[in-house]
mmCIF file of C-alpha atoms in Angstrom:
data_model
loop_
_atom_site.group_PDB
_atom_site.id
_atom_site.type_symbol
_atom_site.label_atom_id
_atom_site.label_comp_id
_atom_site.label_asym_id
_atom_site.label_seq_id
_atom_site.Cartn_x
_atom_site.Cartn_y
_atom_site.Cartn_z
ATOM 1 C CA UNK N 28 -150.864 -85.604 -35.752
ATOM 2 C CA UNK N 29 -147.710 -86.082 -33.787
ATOM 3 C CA UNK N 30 -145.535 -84.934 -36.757
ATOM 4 C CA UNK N 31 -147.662 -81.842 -36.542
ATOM 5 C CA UNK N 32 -146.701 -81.055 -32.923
ATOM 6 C CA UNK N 33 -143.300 -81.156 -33.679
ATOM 7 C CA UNK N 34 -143.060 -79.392 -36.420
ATOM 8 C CA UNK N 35 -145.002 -76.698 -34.561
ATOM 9 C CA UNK N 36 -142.463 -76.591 -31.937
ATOM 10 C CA UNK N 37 -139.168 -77.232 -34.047
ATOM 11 C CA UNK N 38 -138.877 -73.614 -35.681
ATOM 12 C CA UNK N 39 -136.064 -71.982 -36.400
ATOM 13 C CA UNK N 40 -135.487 -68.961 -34.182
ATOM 14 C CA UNK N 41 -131.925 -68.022 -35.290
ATOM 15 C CA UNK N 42 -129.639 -69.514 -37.910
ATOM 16 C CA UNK N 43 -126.060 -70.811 -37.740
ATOM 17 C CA UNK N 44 -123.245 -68.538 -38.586
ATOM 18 C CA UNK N 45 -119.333 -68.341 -38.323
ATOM 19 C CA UNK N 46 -118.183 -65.685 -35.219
ATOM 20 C CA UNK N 47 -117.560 -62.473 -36.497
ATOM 21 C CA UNK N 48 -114.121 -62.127 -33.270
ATOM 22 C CA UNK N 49 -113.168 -66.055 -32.514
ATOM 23 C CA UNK N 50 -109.740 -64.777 -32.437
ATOM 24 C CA UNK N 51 -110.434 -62.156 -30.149
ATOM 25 C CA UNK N 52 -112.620 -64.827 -27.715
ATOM 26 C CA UNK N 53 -109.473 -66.903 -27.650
ATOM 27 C CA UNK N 54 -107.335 -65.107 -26.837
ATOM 28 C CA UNK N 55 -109.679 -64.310 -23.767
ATOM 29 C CA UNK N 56 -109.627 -67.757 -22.925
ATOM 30 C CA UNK N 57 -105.601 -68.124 -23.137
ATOM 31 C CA UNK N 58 -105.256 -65.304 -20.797
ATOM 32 C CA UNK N 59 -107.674 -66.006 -18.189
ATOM 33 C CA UNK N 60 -106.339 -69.811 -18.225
ATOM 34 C CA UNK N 61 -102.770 -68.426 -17.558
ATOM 35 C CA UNK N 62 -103.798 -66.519 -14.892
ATOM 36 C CA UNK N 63 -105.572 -69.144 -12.909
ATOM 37 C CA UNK N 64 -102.572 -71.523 -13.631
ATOM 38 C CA UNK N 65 -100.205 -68.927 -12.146
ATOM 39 C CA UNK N 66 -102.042 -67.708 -9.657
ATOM 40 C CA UNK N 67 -102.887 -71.612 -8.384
ATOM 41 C CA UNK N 68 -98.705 -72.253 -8.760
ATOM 42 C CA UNK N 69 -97.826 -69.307 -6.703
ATOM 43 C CA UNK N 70 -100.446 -70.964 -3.790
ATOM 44 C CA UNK N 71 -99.624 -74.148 -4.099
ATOM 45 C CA UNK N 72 -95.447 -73.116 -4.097
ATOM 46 C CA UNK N 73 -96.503 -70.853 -1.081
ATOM 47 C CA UNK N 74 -98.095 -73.767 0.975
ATOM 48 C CA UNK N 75 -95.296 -76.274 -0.240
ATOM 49 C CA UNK N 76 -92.479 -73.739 1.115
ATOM 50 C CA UNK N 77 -94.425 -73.732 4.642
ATOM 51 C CA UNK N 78 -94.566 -77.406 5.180
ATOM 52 C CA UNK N 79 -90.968 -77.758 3.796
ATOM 53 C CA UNK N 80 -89.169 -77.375 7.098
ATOM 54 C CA UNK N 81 -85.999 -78.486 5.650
ATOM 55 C CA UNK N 82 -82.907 -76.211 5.263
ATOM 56 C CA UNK N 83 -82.196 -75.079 1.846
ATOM 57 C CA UNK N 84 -78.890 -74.522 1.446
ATOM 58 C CA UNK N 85 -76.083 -74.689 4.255
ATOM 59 C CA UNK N 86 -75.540 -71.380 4.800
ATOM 60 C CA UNK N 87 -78.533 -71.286 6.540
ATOM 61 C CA UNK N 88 -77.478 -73.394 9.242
ATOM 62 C CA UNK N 89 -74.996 -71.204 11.184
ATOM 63 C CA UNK N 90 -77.463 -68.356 11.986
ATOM 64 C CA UNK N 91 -80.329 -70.383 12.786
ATOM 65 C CA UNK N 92 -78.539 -72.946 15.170
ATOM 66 C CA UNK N 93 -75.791 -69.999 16.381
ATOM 67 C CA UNK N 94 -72.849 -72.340 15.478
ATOM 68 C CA UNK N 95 -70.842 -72.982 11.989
ATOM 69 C CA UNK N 96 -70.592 -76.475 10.269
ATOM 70 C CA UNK N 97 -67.862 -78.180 10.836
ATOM 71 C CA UNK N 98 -67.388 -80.116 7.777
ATOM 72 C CA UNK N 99 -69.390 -81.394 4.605
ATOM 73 C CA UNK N 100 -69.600 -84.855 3.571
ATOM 74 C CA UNK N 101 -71.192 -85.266 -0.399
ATOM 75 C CA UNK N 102 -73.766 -87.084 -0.968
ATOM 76 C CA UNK N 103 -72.463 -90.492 -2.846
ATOM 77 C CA UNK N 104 -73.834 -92.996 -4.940
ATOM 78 C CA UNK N 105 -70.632 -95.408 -4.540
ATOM 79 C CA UNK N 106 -71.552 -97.022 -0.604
ATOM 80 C CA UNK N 107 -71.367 -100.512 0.074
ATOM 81 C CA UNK N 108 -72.294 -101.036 3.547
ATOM 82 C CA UNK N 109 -70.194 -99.151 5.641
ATOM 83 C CA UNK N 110 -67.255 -98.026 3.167
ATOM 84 C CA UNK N 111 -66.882 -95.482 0.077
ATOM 85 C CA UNK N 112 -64.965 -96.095 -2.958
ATOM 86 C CA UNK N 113 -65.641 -92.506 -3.576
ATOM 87 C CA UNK N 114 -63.040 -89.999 -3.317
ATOM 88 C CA UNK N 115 -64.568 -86.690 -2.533
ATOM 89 C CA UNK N 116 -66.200 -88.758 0.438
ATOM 90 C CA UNK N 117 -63.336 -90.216 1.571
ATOM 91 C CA UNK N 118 -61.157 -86.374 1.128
ATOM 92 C CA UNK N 119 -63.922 -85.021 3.066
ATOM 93 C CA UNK N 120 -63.735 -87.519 6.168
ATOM 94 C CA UNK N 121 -59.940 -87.333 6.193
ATOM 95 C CA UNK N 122 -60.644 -83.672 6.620
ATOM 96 C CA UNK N 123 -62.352 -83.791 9.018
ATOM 97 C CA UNK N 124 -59.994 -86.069 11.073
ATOM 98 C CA UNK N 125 -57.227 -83.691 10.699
ATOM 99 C CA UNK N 126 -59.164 -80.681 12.230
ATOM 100 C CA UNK N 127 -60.001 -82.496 14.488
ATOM 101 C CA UNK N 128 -56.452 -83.349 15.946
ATOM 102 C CA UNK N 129 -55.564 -79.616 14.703
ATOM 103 C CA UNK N 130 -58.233 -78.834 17.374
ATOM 104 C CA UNK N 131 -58.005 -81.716 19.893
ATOM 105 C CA UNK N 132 -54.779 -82.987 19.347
ATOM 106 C CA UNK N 133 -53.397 -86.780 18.842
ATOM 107 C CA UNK N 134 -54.919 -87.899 22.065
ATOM 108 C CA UNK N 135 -59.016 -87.386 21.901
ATOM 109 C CA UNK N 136 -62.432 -89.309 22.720
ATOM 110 C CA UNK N 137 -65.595 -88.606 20.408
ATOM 111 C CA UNK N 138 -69.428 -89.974 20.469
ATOM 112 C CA UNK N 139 -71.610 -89.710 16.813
ATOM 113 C CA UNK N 140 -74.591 -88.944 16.907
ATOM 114 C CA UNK N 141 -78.132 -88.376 15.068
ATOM 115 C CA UNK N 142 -81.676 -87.662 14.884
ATOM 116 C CA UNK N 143 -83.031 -90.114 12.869
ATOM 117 C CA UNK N 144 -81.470 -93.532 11.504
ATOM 118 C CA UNK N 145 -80.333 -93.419 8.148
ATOM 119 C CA UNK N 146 -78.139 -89.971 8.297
ATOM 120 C CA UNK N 147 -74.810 -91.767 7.703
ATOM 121 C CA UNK N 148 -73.892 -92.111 11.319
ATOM 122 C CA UNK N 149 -72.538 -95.436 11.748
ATOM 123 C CA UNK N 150 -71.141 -95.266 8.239
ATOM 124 C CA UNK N 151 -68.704 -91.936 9.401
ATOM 125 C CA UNK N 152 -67.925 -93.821 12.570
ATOM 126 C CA UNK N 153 -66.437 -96.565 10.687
ATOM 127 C CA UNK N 154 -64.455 -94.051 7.994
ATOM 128 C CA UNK N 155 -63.582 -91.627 10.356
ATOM 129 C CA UNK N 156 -61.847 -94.299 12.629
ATOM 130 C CA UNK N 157 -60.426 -96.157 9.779
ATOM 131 C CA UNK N 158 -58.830 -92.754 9.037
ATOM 132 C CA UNK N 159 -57.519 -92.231 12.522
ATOM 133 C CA UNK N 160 -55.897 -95.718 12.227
ATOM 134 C CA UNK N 161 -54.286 -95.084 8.827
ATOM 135 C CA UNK N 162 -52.254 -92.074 10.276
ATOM 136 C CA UNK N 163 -50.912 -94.209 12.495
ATOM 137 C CA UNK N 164 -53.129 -93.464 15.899
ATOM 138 C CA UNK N 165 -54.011 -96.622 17.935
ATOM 139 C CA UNK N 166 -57.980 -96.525 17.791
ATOM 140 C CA UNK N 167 -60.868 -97.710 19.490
ATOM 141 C CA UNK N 168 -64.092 -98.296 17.744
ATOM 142 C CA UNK N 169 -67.211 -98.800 20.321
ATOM 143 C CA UNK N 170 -70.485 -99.991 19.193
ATOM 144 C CA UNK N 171 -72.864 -98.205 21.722
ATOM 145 C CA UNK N 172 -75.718 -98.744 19.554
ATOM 146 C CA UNK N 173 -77.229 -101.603 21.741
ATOM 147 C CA UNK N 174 -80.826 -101.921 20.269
ATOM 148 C CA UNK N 175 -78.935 -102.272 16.992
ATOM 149 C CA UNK N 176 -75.447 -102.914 16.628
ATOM 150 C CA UNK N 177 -74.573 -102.510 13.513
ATOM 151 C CA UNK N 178 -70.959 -101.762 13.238
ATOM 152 C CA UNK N 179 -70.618 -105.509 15.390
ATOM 153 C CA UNK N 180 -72.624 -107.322 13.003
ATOM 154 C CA UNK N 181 -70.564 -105.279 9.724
ATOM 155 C CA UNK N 182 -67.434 -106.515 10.857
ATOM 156 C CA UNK N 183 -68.646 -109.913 12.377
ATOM 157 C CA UNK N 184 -67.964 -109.895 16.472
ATOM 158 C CA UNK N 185 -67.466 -113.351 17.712
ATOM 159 C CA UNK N 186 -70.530 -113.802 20.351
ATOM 160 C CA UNK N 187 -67.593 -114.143 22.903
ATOM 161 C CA UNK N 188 -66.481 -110.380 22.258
ATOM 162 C CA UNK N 189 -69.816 -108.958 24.052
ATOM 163 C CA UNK N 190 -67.883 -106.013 26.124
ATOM 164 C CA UNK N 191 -70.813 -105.645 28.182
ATOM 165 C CA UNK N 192 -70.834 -108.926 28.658
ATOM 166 C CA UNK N 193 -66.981 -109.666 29.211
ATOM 167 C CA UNK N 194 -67.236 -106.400 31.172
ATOM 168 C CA UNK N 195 -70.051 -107.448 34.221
ATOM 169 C CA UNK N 196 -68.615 -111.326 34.246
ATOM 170 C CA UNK N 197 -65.008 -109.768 34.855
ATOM 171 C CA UNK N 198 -64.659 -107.469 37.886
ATOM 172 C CA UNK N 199 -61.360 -106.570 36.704
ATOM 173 C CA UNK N 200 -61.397 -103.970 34.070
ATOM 174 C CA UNK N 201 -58.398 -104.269 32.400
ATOM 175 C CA UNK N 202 -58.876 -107.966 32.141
ATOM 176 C CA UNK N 203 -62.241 -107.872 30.657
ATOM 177 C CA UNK N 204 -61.274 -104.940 28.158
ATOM 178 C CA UNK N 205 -58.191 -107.319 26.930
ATOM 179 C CA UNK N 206 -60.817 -110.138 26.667
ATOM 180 C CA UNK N 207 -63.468 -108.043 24.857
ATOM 181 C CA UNK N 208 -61.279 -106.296 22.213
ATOM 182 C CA UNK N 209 -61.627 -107.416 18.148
ATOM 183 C CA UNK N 210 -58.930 -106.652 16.385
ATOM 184 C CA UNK N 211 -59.637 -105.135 12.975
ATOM 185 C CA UNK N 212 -56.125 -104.273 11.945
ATOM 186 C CA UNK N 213 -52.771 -103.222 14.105
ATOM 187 C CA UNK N 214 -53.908 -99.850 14.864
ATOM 188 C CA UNK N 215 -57.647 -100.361 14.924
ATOM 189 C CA UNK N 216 -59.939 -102.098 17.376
ATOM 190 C CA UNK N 217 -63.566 -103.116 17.985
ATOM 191 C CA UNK N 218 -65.714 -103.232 21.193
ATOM 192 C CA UNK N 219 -69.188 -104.315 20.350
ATOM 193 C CA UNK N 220 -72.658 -106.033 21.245
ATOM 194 C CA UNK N 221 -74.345 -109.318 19.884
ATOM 195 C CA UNK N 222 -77.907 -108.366 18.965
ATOM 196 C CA UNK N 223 -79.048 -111.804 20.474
ATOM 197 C CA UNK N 224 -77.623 -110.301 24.054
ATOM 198 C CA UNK N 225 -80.193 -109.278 25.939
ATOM 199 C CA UNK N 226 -78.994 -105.630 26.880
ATOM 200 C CA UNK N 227 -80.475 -103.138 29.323
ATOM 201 C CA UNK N 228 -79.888 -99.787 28.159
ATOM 202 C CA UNK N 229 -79.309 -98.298 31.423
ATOM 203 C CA UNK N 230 -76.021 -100.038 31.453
ATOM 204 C CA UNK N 231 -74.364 -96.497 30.359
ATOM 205 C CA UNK N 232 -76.065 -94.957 33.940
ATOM 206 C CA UNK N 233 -73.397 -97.426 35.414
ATOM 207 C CA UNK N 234 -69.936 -96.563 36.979
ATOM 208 C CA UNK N 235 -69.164 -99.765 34.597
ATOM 209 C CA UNK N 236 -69.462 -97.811 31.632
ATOM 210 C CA UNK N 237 -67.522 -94.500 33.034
ATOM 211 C CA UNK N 238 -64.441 -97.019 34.292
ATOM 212 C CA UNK N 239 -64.152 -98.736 30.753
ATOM 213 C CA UNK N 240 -64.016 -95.868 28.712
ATOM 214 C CA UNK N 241 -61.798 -94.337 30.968
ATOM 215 C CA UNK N 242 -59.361 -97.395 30.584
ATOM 216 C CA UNK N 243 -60.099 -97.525 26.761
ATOM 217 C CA UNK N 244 -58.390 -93.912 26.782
ATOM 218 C CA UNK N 245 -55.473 -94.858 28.722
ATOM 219 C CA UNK N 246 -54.578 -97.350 26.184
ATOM 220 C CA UNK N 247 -55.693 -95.824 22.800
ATOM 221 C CA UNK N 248 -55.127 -92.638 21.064
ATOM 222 C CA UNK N 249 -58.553 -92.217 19.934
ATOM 223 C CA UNK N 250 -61.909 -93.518 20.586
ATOM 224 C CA UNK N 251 -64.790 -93.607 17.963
ATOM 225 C CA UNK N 252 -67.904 -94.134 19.384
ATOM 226 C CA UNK N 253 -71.219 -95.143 17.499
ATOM 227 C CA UNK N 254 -74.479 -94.525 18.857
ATOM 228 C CA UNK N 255 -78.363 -94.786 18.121
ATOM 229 C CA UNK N 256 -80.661 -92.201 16.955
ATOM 230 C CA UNK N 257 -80.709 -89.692 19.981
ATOM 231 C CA UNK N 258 -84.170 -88.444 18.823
ATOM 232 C CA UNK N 259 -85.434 -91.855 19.320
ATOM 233 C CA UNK N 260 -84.054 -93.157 21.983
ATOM 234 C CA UNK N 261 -81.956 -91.516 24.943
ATOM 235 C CA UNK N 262 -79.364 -94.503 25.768
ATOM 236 C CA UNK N 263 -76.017 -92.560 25.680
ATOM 237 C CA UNK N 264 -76.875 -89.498 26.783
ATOM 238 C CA UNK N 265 -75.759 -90.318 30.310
ATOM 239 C CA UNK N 266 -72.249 -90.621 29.408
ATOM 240 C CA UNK N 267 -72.208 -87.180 26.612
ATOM 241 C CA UNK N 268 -69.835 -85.746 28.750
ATOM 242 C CA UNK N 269 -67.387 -88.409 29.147
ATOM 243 C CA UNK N 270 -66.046 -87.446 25.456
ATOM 244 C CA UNK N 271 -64.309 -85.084 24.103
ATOM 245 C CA UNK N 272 -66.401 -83.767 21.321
ATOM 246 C CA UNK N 273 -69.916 -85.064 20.313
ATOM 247 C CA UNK N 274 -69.769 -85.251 16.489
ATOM 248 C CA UNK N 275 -73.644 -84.868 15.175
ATOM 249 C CA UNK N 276 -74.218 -86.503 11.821
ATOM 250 C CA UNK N 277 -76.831 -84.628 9.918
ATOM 251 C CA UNK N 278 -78.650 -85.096 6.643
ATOM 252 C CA UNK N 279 -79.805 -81.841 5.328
ATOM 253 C CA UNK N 280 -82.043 -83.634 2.436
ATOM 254 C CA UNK N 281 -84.354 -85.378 5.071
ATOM 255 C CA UNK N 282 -84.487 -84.184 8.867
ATOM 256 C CA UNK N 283 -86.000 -80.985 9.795
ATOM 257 C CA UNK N 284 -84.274 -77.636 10.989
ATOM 258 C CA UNK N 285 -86.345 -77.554 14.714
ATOM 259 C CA UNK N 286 -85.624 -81.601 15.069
ATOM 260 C CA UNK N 287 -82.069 -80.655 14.601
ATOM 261 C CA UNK N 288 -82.047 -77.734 16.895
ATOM 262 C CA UNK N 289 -83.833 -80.042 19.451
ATOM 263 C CA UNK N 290 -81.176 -82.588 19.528
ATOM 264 C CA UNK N 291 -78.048 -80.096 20.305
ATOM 265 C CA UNK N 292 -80.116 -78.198 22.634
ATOM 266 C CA UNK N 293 -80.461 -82.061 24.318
ATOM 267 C CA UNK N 294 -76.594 -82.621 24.015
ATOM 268 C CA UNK N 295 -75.966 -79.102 25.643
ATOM 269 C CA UNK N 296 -78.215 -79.587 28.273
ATOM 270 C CA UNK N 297 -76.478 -83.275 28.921
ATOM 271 C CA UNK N 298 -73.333 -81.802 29.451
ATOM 272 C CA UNK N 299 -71.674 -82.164 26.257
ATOM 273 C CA UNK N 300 -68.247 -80.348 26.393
ATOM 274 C CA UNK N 301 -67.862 -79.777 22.731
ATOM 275 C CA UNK N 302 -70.433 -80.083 19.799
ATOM 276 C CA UNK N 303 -69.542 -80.241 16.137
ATOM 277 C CA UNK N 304 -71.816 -80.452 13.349
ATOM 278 C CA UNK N 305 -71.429 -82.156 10.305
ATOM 279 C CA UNK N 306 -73.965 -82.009 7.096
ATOM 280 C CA UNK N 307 -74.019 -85.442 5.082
ATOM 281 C CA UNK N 308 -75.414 -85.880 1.892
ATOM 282 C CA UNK N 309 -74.750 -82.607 0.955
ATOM 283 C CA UNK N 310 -75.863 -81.687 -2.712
ATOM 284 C CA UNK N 311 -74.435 -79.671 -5.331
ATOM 285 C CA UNK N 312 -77.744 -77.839 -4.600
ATOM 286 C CA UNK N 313 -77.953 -77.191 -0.883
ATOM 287 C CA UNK N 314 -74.056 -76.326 -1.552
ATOM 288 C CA UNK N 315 -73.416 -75.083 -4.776
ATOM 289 C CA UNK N 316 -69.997 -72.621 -3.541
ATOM 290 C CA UNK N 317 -68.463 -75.695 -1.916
ATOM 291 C CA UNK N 318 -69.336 -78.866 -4.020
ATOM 292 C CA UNK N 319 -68.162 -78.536 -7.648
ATOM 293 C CA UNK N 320 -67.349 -80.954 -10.185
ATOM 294 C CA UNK N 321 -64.118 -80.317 -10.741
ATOM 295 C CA UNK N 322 -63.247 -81.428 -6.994
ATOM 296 C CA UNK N 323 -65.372 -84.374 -8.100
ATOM 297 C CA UNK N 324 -63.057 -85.189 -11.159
ATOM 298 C CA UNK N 325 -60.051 -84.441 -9.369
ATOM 299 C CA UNK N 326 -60.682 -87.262 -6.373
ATOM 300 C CA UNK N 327 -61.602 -89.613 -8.956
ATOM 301 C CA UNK N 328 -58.663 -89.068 -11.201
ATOM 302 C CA UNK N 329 -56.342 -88.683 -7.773
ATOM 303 C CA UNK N 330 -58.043 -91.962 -6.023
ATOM 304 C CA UNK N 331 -57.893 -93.750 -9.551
ATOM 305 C CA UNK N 332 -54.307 -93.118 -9.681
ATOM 306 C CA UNK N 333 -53.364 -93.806 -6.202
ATOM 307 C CA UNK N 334 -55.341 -97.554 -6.298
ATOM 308 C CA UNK N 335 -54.005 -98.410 -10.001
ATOM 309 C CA UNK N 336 -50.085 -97.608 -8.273
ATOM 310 C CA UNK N 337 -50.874 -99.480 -5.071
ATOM 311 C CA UNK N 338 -51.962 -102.474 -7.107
ATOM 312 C CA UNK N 339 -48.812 -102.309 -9.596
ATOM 313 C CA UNK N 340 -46.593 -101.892 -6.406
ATOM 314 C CA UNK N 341 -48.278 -105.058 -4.976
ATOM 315 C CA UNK N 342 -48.490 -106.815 -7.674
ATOM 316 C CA UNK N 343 -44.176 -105.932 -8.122
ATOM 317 C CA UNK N 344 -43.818 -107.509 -4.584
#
């Protein structure tokens, strides 16, 4: 009985049979894939490119913030803490140095700055006043980076070398500044912070801080001074205009355009006498006319050259 049933309802109503066209339905389907995969690309680049609020490449830069680039530091894979074996980095810095006593002469004060941490701030304080001190200009490095002094703890200040410390326990400046100096080499000195001090940031709304540096200029050629992220916290802007030229660090790979933009417009309004820009990290894509790799094999080849004869001529001593 039940085989009956089903064989009642199992008939055949149509039988099997190869498509006449299954080329032609393909080739439907191909098509009509392609275009949904290229339309969905073009939206998803589209909403990608909005979010992005990067720059691309650094000739954007001067239009949108009204004011060129001073110099370009590559982006390097050879860092160890706060130095660079690499030559284009290192050619780059010493640029840098020698526009800037083209521009401001032999006798100058600057403050670096940044948005975020991380652009290479504290790592071009440290080069660029090496390089100062290598042409023969008696330098001053400051560590104003109170809530983290890194440049102190890089070259390992003595907890008696606290400036700010030395400074408010000696009423005499001179005397404290002699007491709270760290001599790196003959033409290159340290004035840091121990991270186990406990600072108030507000020092820098002091006359203390506008009578040391002051002094500091008196008695060096060239002051260097390291700060923290200026987006994050505010603790040198008090004293922007007691420098010469406010050097802002900025990695184009990571911080926005309107962050940037935000922080001069901050420095400007602080009184900052002269603003310079320079891009770090800089790619052979966001600066394809200016980064080529033939400057890259000539600093390595020159920089090879120059250590291998330094070592033979030391090694000859």
């Amino acid at each position: 009985m039940t085989s009956g049933m089903w064989a009642q309802f199992a008939q055949i109503h149509k039988s099997a049979s190869l498509p006449s066209e299954p080329i032609k339905r393909l080739k439907f389907q191909i098509i009509l894939s392609l275009l949904v995969a290229l339309v969905g690309s073009i939206v998803s680049a589209f909403i990608l490119e909005s979010l992005d609020i990067r720059f691309k490449s650094i000739e954007e830069i001067p239009s949108y913030l009204k004011m060129p680039v001073f110099g370009i530091i590559p982006k390097s894979k050879e860092v160890q803490g706060y130095n660079t074996d690499d030559g284009a980095v290192n050619e780059a810095i010493r640029s840098i140095r020698i526009m800037l006593n083209i521009i401001k002469g032999n006798n100058l004060s600057m403050l670096v700055v940044s948005c975020e941490d991380g652009e290479g701030k504290t790592f071009f304080a440290n080069l660029i006043s090496r390089s100062f001190s290598e042409a023969g200009l008696k330098t001053a490095l400051l560590d104003f980076n109170l809530r983290h002094p890194a440049l102190s703890q890089f070259f390992g200040l003595p907890e008696d070398k606290n400036f700010i410390k030395v400074i408010s326990e000696n009423p005499e400046i001179e005397r404290a500044c002699e007491l709270a100096e760290f001599k790196i080499n003959d033409n290159l000195s340290l004035f840091g912070v121990n991270e186990e001090f406990n600072l108030n940031p507000d020092v820098f709304f002091s006359s203390m801080s506008e009578g040391f540096i002051n002094y500091l200029k008196s008695k060096f050629n060239v002051l260097v001074a390291d700060s923290p992220p200026l987006f994050v916290v505010s603790d040198v802007l008090p004293i922007v205009n007691s420098f010469d030229v406010v050097i802002v660090i900025y990695d184009i790979g990571r911080v926005g355009r309107k962050k940037l933009k935000f922080l001069i417009d901050k420095l400007r309004e602080g009184g900052a006498k002269d603003i310079r820009l320079v891009v770090n990290k800089a790619t052979y894509e966001s600066a394809p006319d200016i980064l080529s790799r033939s400057n890259r094999y000539y600093y390595y080849y020159y920089y090879s050259k120059s250590k291998e004869g330094k070592g033979k001529l030391e090694e000859k001593n």
